[in-house]
mmCIF file of C-alpha atoms in Angstrom:
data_model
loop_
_atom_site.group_PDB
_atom_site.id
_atom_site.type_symbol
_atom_site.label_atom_id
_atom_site.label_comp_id
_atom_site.label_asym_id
_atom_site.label_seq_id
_atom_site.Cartn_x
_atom_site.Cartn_y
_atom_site.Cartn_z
ATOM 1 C CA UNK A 74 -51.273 -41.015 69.070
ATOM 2 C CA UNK A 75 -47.898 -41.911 67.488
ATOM 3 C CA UNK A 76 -46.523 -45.756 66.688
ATOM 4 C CA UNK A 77 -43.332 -46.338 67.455
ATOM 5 C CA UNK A 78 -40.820 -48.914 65.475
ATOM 6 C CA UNK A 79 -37.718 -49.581 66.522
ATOM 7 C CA UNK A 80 -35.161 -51.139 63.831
ATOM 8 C CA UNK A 81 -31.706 -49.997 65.801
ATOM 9 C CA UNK A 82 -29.009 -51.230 63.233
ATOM 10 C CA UNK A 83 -27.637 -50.922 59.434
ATOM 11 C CA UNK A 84 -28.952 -49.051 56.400
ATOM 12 C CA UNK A 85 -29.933 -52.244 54.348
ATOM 13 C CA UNK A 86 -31.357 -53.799 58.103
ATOM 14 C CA UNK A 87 -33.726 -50.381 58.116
ATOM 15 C CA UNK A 88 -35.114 -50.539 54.216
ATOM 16 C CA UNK A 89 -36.023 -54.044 54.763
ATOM 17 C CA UNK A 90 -38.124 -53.094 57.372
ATOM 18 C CA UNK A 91 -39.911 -50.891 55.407
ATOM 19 C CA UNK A 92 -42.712 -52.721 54.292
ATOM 20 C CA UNK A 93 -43.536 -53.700 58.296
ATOM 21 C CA UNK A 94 -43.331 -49.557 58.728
ATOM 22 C CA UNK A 95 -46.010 -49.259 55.548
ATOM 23 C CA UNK A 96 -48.419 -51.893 57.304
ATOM 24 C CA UNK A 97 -47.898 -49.810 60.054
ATOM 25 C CA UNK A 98 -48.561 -46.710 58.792
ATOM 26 C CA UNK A 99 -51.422 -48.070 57.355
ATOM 27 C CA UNK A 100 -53.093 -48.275 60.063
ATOM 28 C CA UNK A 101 -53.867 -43.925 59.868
ATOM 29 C CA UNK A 102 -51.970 -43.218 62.920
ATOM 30 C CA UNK A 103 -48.454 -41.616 63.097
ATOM 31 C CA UNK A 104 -45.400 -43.583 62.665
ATOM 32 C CA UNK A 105 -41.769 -42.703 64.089
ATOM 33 C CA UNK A 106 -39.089 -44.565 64.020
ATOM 34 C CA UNK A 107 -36.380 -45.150 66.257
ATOM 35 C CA UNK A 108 -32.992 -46.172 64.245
ATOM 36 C CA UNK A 109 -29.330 -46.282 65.112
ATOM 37 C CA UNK A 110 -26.702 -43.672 63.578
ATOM 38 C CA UNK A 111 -26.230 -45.694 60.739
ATOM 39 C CA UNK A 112 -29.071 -46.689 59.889
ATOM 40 C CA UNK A 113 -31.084 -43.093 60.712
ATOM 41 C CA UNK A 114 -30.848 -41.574 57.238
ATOM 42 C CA UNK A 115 -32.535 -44.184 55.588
ATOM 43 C CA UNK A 116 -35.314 -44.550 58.356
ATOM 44 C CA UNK A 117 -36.053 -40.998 57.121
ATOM 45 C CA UNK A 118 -36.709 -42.425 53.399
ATOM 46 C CA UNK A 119 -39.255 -45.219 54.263
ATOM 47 C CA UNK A 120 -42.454 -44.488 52.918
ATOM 48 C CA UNK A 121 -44.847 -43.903 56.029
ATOM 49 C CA UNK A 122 -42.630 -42.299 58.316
ATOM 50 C CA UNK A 123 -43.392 -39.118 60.289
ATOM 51 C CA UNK A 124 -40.490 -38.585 62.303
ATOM 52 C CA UNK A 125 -36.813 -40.412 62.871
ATOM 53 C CA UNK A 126 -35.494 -40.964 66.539
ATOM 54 C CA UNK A 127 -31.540 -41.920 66.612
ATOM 55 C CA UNK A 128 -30.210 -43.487 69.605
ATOM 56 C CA UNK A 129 -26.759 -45.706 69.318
ATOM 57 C CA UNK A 130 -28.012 -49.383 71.562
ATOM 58 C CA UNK A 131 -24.834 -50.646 73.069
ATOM 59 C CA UNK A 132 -25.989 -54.136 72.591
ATOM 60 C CA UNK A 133 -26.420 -53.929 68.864
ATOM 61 C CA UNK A 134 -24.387 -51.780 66.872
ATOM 62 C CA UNK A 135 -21.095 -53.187 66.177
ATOM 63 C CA UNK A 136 -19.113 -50.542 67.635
ATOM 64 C CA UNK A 137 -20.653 -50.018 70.644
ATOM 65 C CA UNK A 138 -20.079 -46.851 72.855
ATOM 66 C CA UNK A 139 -19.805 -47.040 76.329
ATOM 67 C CA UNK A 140 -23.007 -47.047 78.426
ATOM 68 C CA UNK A 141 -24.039 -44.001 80.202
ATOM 69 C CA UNK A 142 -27.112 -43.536 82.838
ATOM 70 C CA UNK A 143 -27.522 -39.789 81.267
ATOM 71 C CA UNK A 144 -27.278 -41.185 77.879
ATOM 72 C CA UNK A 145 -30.444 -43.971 78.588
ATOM 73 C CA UNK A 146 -32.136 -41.232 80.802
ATOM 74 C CA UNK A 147 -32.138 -38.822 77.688
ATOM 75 C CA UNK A 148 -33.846 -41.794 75.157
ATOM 76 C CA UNK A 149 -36.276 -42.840 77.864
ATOM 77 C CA UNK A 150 -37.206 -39.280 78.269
ATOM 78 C CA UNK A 151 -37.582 -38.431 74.453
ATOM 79 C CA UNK A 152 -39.662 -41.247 74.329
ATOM 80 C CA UNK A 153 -41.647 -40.668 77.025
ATOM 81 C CA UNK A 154 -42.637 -37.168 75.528
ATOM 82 C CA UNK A 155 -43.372 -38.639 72.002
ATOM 83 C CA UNK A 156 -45.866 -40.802 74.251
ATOM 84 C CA UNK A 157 -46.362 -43.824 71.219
ATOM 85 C CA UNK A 158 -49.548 -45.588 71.579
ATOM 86 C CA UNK A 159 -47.775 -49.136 70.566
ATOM 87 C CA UNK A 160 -44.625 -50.180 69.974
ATOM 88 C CA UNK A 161 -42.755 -52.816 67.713
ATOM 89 C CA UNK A 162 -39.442 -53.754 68.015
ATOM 90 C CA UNK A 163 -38.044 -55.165 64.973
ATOM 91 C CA UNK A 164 -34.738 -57.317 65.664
ATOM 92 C CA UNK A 165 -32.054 -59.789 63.564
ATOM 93 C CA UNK A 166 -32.346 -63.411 64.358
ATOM 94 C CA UNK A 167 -29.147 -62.628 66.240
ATOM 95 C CA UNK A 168 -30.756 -59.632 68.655
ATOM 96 C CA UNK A 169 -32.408 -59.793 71.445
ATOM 97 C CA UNK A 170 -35.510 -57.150 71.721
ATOM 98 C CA UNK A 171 -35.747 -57.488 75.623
ATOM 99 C CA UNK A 172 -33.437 -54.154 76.582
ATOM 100 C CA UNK A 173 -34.846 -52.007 74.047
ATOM 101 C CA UNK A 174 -38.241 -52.900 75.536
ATOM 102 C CA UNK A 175 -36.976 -52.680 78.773
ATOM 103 C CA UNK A 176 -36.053 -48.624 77.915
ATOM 104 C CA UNK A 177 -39.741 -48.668 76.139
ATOM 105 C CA UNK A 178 -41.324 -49.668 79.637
ATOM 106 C CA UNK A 179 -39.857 -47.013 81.806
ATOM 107 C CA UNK A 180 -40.986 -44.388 79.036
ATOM 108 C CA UNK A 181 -44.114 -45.327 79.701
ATOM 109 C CA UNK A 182 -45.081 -47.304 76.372
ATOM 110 C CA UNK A 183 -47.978 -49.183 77.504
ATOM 111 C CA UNK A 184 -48.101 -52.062 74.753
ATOM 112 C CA UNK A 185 -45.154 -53.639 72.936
ATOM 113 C CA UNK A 186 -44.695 -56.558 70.286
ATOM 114 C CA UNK A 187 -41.414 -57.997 69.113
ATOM 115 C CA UNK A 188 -39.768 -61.577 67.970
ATOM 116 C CA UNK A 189 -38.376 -63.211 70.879
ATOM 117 C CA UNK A 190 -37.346 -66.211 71.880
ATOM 118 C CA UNK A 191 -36.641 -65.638 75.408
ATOM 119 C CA UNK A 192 -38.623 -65.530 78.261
ATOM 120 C CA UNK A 193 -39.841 -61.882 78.288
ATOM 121 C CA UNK A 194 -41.456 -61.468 81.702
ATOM 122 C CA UNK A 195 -43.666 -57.950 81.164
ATOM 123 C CA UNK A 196 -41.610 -56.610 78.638
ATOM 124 C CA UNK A 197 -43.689 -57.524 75.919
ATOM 125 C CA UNK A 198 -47.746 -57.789 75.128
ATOM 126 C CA UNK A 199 -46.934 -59.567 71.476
ATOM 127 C CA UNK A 200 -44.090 -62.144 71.760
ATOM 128 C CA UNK A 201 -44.131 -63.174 68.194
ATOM 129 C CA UNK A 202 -41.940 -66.198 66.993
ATOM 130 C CA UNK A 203 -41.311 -66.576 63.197
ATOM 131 C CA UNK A 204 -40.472 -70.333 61.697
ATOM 132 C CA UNK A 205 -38.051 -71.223 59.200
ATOM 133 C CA UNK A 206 -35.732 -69.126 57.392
ATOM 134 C CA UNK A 207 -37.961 -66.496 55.932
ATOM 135 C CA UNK A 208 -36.317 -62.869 54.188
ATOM 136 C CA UNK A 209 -35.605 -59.958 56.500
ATOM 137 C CA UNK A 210 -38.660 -57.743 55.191
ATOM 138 C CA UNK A 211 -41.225 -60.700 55.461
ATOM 139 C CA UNK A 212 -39.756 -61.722 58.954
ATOM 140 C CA UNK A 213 -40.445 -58.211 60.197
ATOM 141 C CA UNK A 214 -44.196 -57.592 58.389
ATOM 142 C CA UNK A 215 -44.853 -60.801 59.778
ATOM 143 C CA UNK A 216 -44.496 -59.428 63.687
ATOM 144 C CA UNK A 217 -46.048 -56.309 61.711
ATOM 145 C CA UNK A 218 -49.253 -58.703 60.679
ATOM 146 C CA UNK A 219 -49.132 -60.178 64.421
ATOM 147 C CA UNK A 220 -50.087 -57.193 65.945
ATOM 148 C CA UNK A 221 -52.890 -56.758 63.873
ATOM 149 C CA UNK A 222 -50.925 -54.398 60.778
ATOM 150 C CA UNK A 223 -51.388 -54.887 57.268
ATOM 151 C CA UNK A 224 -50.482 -53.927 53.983
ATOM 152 C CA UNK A 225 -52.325 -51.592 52.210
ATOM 153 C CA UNK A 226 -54.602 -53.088 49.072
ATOM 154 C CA UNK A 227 -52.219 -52.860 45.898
ATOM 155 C CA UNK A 228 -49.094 -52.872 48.130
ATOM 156 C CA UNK A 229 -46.971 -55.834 46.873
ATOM 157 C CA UNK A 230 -44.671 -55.750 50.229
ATOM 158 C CA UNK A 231 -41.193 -54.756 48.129
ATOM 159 C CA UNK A 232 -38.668 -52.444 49.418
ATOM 160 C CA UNK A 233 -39.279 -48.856 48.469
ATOM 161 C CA UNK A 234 -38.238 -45.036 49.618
ATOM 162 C CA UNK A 235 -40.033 -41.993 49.029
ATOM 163 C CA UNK A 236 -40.036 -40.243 45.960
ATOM 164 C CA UNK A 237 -38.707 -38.064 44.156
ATOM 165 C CA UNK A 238 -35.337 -38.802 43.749
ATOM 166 C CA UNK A 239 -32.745 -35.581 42.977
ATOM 167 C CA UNK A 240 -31.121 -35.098 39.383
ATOM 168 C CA UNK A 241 -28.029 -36.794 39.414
ATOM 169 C CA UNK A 242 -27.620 -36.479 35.213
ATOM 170 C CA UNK A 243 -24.226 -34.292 35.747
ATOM 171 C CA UNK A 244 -22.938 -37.129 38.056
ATOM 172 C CA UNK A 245 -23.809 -40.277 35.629
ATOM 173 C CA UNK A 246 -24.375 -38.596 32.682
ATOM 174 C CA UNK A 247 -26.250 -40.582 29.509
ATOM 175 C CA UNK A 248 -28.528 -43.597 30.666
ATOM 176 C CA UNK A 249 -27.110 -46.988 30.611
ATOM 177 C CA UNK A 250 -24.163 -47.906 32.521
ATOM 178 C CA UNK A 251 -23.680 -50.174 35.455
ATOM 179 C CA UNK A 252 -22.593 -49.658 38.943
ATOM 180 C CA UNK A 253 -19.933 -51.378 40.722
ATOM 181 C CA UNK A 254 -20.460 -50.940 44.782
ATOM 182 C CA UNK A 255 -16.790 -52.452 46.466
ATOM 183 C CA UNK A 256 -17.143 -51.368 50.021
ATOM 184 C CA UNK A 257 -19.474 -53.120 53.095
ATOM 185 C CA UNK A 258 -19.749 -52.306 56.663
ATOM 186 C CA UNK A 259 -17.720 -56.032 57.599
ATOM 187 C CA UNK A 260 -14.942 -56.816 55.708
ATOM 188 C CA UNK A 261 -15.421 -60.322 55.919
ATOM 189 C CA UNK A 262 -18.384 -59.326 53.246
ATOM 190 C CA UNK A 263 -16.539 -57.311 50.334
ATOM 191 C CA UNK A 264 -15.068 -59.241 47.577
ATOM 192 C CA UNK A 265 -11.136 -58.602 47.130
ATOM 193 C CA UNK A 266 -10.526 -55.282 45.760
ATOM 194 C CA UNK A 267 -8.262 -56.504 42.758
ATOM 195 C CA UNK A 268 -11.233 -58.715 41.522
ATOM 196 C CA UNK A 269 -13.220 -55.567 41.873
ATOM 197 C CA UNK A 270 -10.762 -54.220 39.289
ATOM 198 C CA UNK A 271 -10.912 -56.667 37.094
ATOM 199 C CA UNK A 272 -14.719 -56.654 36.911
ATOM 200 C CA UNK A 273 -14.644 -52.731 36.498
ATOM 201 C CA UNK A 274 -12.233 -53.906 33.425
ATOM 202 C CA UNK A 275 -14.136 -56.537 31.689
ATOM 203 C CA UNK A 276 -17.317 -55.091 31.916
ATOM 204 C CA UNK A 277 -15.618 -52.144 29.982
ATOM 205 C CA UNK A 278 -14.556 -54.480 27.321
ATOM 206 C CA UNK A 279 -17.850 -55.804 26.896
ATOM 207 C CA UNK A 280 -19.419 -52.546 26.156
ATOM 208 C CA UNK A 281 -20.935 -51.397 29.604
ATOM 209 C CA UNK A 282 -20.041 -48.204 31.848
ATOM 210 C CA UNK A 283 -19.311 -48.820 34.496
ATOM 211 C CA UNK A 284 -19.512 -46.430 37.524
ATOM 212 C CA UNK A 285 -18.054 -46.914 40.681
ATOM 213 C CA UNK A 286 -19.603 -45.647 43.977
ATOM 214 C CA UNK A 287 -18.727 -45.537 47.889
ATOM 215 C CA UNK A 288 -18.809 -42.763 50.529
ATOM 216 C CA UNK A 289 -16.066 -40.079 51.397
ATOM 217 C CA UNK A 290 -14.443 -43.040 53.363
ATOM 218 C CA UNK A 291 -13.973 -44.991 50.765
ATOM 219 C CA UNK A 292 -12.129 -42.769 48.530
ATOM 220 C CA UNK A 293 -9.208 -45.015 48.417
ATOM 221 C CA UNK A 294 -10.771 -47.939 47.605
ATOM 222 C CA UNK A 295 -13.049 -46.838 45.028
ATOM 223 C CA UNK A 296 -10.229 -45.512 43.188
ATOM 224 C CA UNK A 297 -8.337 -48.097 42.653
ATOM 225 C CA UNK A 298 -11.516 -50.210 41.767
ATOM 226 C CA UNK A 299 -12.403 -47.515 39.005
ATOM 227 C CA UNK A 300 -8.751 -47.309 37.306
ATOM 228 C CA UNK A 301 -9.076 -45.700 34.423
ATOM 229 C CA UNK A 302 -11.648 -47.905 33.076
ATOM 230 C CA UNK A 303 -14.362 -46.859 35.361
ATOM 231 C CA UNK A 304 -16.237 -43.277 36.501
ATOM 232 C CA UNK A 305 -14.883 -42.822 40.305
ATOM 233 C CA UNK A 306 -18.210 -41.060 42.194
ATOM 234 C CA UNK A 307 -16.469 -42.459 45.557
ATOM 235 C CA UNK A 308 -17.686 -39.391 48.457
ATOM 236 C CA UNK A 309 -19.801 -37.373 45.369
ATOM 237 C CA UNK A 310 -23.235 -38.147 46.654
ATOM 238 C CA UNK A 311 -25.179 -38.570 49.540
ATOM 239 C CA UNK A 312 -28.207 -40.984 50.025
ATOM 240 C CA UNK A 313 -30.646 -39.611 48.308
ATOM 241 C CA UNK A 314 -28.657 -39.116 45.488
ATOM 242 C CA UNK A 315 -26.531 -42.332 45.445
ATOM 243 C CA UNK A 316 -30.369 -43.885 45.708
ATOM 244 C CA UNK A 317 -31.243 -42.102 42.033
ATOM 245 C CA UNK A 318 -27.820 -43.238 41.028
ATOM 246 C CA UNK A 319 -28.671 -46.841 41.809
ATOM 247 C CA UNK A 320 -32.047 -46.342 39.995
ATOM 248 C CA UNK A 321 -30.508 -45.504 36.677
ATOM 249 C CA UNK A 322 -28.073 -48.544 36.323
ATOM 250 C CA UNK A 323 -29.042 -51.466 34.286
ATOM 251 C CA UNK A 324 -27.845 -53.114 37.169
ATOM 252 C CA UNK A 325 -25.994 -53.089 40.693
ATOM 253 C CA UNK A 326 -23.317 -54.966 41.161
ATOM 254 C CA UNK A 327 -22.579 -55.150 44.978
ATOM 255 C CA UNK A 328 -21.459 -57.455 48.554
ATOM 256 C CA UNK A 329 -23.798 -58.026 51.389
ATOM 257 C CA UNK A 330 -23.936 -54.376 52.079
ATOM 258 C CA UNK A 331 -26.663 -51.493 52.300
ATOM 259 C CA UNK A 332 -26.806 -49.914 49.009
ATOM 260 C CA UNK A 333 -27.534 -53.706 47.748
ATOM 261 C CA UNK A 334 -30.840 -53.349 49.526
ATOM 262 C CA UNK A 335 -31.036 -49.590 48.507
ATOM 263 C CA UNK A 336 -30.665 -51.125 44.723
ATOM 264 C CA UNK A 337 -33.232 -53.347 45.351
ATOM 265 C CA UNK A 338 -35.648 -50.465 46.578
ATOM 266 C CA UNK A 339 -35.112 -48.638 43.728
ATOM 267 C CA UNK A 340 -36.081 -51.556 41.473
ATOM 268 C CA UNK A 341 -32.535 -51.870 40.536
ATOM 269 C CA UNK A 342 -31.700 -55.932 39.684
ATOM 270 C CA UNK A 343 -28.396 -56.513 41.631
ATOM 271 C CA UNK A 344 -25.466 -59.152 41.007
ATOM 272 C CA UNK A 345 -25.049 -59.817 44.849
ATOM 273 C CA UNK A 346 -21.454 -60.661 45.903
ATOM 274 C CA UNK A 347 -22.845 -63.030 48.934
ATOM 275 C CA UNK A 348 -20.601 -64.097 51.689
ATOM 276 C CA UNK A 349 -21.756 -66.693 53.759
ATOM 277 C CA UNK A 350 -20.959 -65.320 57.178
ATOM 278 C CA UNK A 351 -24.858 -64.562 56.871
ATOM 279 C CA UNK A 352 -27.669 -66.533 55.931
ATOM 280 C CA UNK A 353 -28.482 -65.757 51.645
ATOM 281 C CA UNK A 354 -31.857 -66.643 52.237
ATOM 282 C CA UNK A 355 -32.333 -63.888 54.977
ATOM 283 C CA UNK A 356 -30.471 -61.026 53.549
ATOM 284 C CA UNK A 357 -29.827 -61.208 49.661
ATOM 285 C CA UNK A 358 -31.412 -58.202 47.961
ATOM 286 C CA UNK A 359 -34.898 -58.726 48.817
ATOM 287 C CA UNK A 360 -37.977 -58.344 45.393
ATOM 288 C CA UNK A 361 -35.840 -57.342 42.327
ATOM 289 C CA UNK A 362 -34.134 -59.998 40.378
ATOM 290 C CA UNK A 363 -30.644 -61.394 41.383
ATOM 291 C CA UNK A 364 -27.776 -63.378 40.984
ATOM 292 C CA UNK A 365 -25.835 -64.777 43.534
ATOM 293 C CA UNK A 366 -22.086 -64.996 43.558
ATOM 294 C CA UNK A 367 -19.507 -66.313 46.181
ATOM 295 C CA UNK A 368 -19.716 -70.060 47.744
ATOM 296 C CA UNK A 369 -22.547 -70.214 50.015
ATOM 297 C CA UNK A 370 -21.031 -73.102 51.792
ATOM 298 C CA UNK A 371 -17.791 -72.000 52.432
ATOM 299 C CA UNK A 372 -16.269 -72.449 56.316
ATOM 300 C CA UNK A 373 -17.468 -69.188 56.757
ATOM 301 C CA UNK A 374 -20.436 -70.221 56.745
ATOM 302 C CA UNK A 375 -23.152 -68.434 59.399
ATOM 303 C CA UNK A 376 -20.265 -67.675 61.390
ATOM 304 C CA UNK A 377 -21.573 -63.511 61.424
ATOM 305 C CA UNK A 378 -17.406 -62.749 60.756
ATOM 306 C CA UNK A 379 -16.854 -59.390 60.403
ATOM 307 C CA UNK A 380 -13.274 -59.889 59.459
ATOM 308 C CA UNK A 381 -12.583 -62.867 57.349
ATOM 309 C CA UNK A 382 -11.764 -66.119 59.577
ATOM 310 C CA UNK A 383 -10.483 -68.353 56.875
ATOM 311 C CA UNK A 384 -7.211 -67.807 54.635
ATOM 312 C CA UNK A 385 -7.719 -66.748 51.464
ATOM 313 C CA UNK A 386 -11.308 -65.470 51.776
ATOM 314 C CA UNK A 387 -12.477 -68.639 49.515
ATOM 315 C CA UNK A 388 -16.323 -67.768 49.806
ATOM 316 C CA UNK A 389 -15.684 -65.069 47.539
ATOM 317 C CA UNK A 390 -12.260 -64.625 45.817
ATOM 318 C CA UNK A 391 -13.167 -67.541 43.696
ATOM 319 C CA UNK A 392 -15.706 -65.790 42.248
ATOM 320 C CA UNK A 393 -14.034 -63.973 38.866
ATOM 321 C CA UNK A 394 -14.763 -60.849 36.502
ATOM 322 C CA UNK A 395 -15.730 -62.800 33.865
ATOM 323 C CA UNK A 396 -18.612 -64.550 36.568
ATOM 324 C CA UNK A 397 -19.993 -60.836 37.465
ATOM 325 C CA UNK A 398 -19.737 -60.025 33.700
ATOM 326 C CA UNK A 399 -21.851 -63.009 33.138
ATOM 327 C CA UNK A 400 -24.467 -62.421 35.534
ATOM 328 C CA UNK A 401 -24.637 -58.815 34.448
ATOM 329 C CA UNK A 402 -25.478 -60.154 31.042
ATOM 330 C CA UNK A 403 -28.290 -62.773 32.356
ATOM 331 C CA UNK A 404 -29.765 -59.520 34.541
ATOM 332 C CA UNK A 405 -29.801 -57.316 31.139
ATOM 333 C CA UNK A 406 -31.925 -60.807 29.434
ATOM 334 C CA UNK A 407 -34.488 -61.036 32.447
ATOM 335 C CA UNK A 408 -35.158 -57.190 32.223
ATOM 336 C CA UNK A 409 -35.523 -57.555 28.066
ATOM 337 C CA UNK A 410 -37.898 -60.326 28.472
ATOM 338 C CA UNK A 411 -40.166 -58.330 31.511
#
């Protein structure tokens, strides 16, 4: 029998569910996971995993696609065939689990857990609630632990992917450099691109490469963050290799955004260009060490803006190169001293 685990949004959202999907897989049985399109390709990387399911939920991803009966019919039945013994459904504060379990019930999944604070009729077995403000990844291994999963002995519960990573040497060339990460998913979350220049050009004067990397899409962007200061790998690798990239640097520096958490899974410490909109204490790159930039009490504040609502962007265009140069520098000290 298979377990099923459902984590339906981002890439960062899907590594920090990773160590739930070890305790999980843990347990000797098969684990599959059911992810959204952007988050699928690193649901594939988790340690523990067996097979990837990607379905789009209407009620979660931010650009939702119209809702379909065939569409719903064709996840219910795929589900139904993979026949999971359990399943968990791993959600944001923000999310409810209640229609994902809904689908799970009519494909036949007998048992169910997730966090929920409303009233879930027979849609769940486990209706975990979680106190405080706890990190992402120990949020979701606690729902993990609350239906009886748990860490392996000598598993410290920190992000990780599976091993190896690809040879990305003719990318990044000799060891030591840093990366500079511009883009996020919200742009309410990326800090303004002319700062981003500025950093690329003051951590050049103080003796660091810098590298500068985003996807195909952000082309654009990450070429007028690198100048000609920095090395421009904007579209030149894919996950698995921007993942090795990230585990080279002496550090990451990076918004609210996936490859953050894909740093920090790597082992990677991260200067973390934090915009309010979000809780820090739920989200910032979760096990490695890191410094925290932008004004965590800015009006932005838990607001979950995906464009900017205040003029000016205050949380973090007050943050300058010379702060990010800074923190890079206290980052290099803490991984001397380790």
């Amino acid at each position: 029998m298979t377990a099923l685990v459902v984590r339906q949004d981002n890439l960062g959202d899907v590594l920090l569910a990773g160590p739930a999907v070890r305790a999980v897989a843990a347990a000797g049985e098969p684990v599959a996971v059911l992810a959204g399109p952007r988050g699928a390709a690193a649901a594939g990387m988790l340690p523990g995993v067996d097979r990837v399911l990607r379905w789009c939920a209407p009620w979660i991803d931010p650009e939702p696609p119209p809702v379909h009966r065939d569409d719903v019919r064709a996840l219910v039945d795929e589900i139904a065939e993979l026949a999971p013994s359990r399943a968990l459904v791993l959600t944001s504060f923000h999310q409810s689990a209640l229609p994902m379990a809904l689908l799970l019930r009519l494909a036949g999944v007998e048992w169910i857990g997730a966090i929920s604070e409303d009233y879930p009729g027979s849609l769940l077995d486990l209706r975990h609630r979680v106190d405080g403000d706890p990190p992402e990844a120990e949020r979701a291994l606690s729902l993990a632990r609350a239906a009886g999963y748990g860490l392996p002995p000598g598993d410290s519960g920190r992000l990780a992917i599976e091993g190896p990573l690809p040879d990305v040497s003719g990318l990044v060339g000799e060891p030591g450099y840093v990366v500079l990460h511009p883009a996020a998913t919200a742009p309410a979350r990326e800090w303004p691109v002319h700062r981003c220049a500025e950093a690329v050009a003051r951590l050049s004067d103080a003796g660091h490469r810098v590298l500068v990397t985003g996807t195909a899409a952000d082309r654009e962007l990450t070429a007028a963050v690198a100048g000609d200061r920095g090395a421009d790998l904007g579209g030149a690798t894919d996950l698995r290799e921007l993942a090795a990239v990230l585990a080279g640097a002496d550090a990451v520096v990076a918004p609210n955004t996936g490859p953050a958490h894909l740093a920090a899974a790597v082992g990677t410490p991260v200067v973390s260009l934090f915009a309010p909109v979000v809780p820090a204490a739920r989200w910032a790159p979760y096990g490695v060490p890191t410094v925290l930039l932008g004004d965590q009490h800015a009006p932005c504040r838990d607001t979950r803006a995906r464009v900017c609502p205040v003029p000016g962007h205050p949380c973090l265009s007050g943050v300058g190169a010379g702060d990010v140069v800074a923190a890079v520098r206290r980052l290099g000290a803490v991984r001397r001293a380790a």
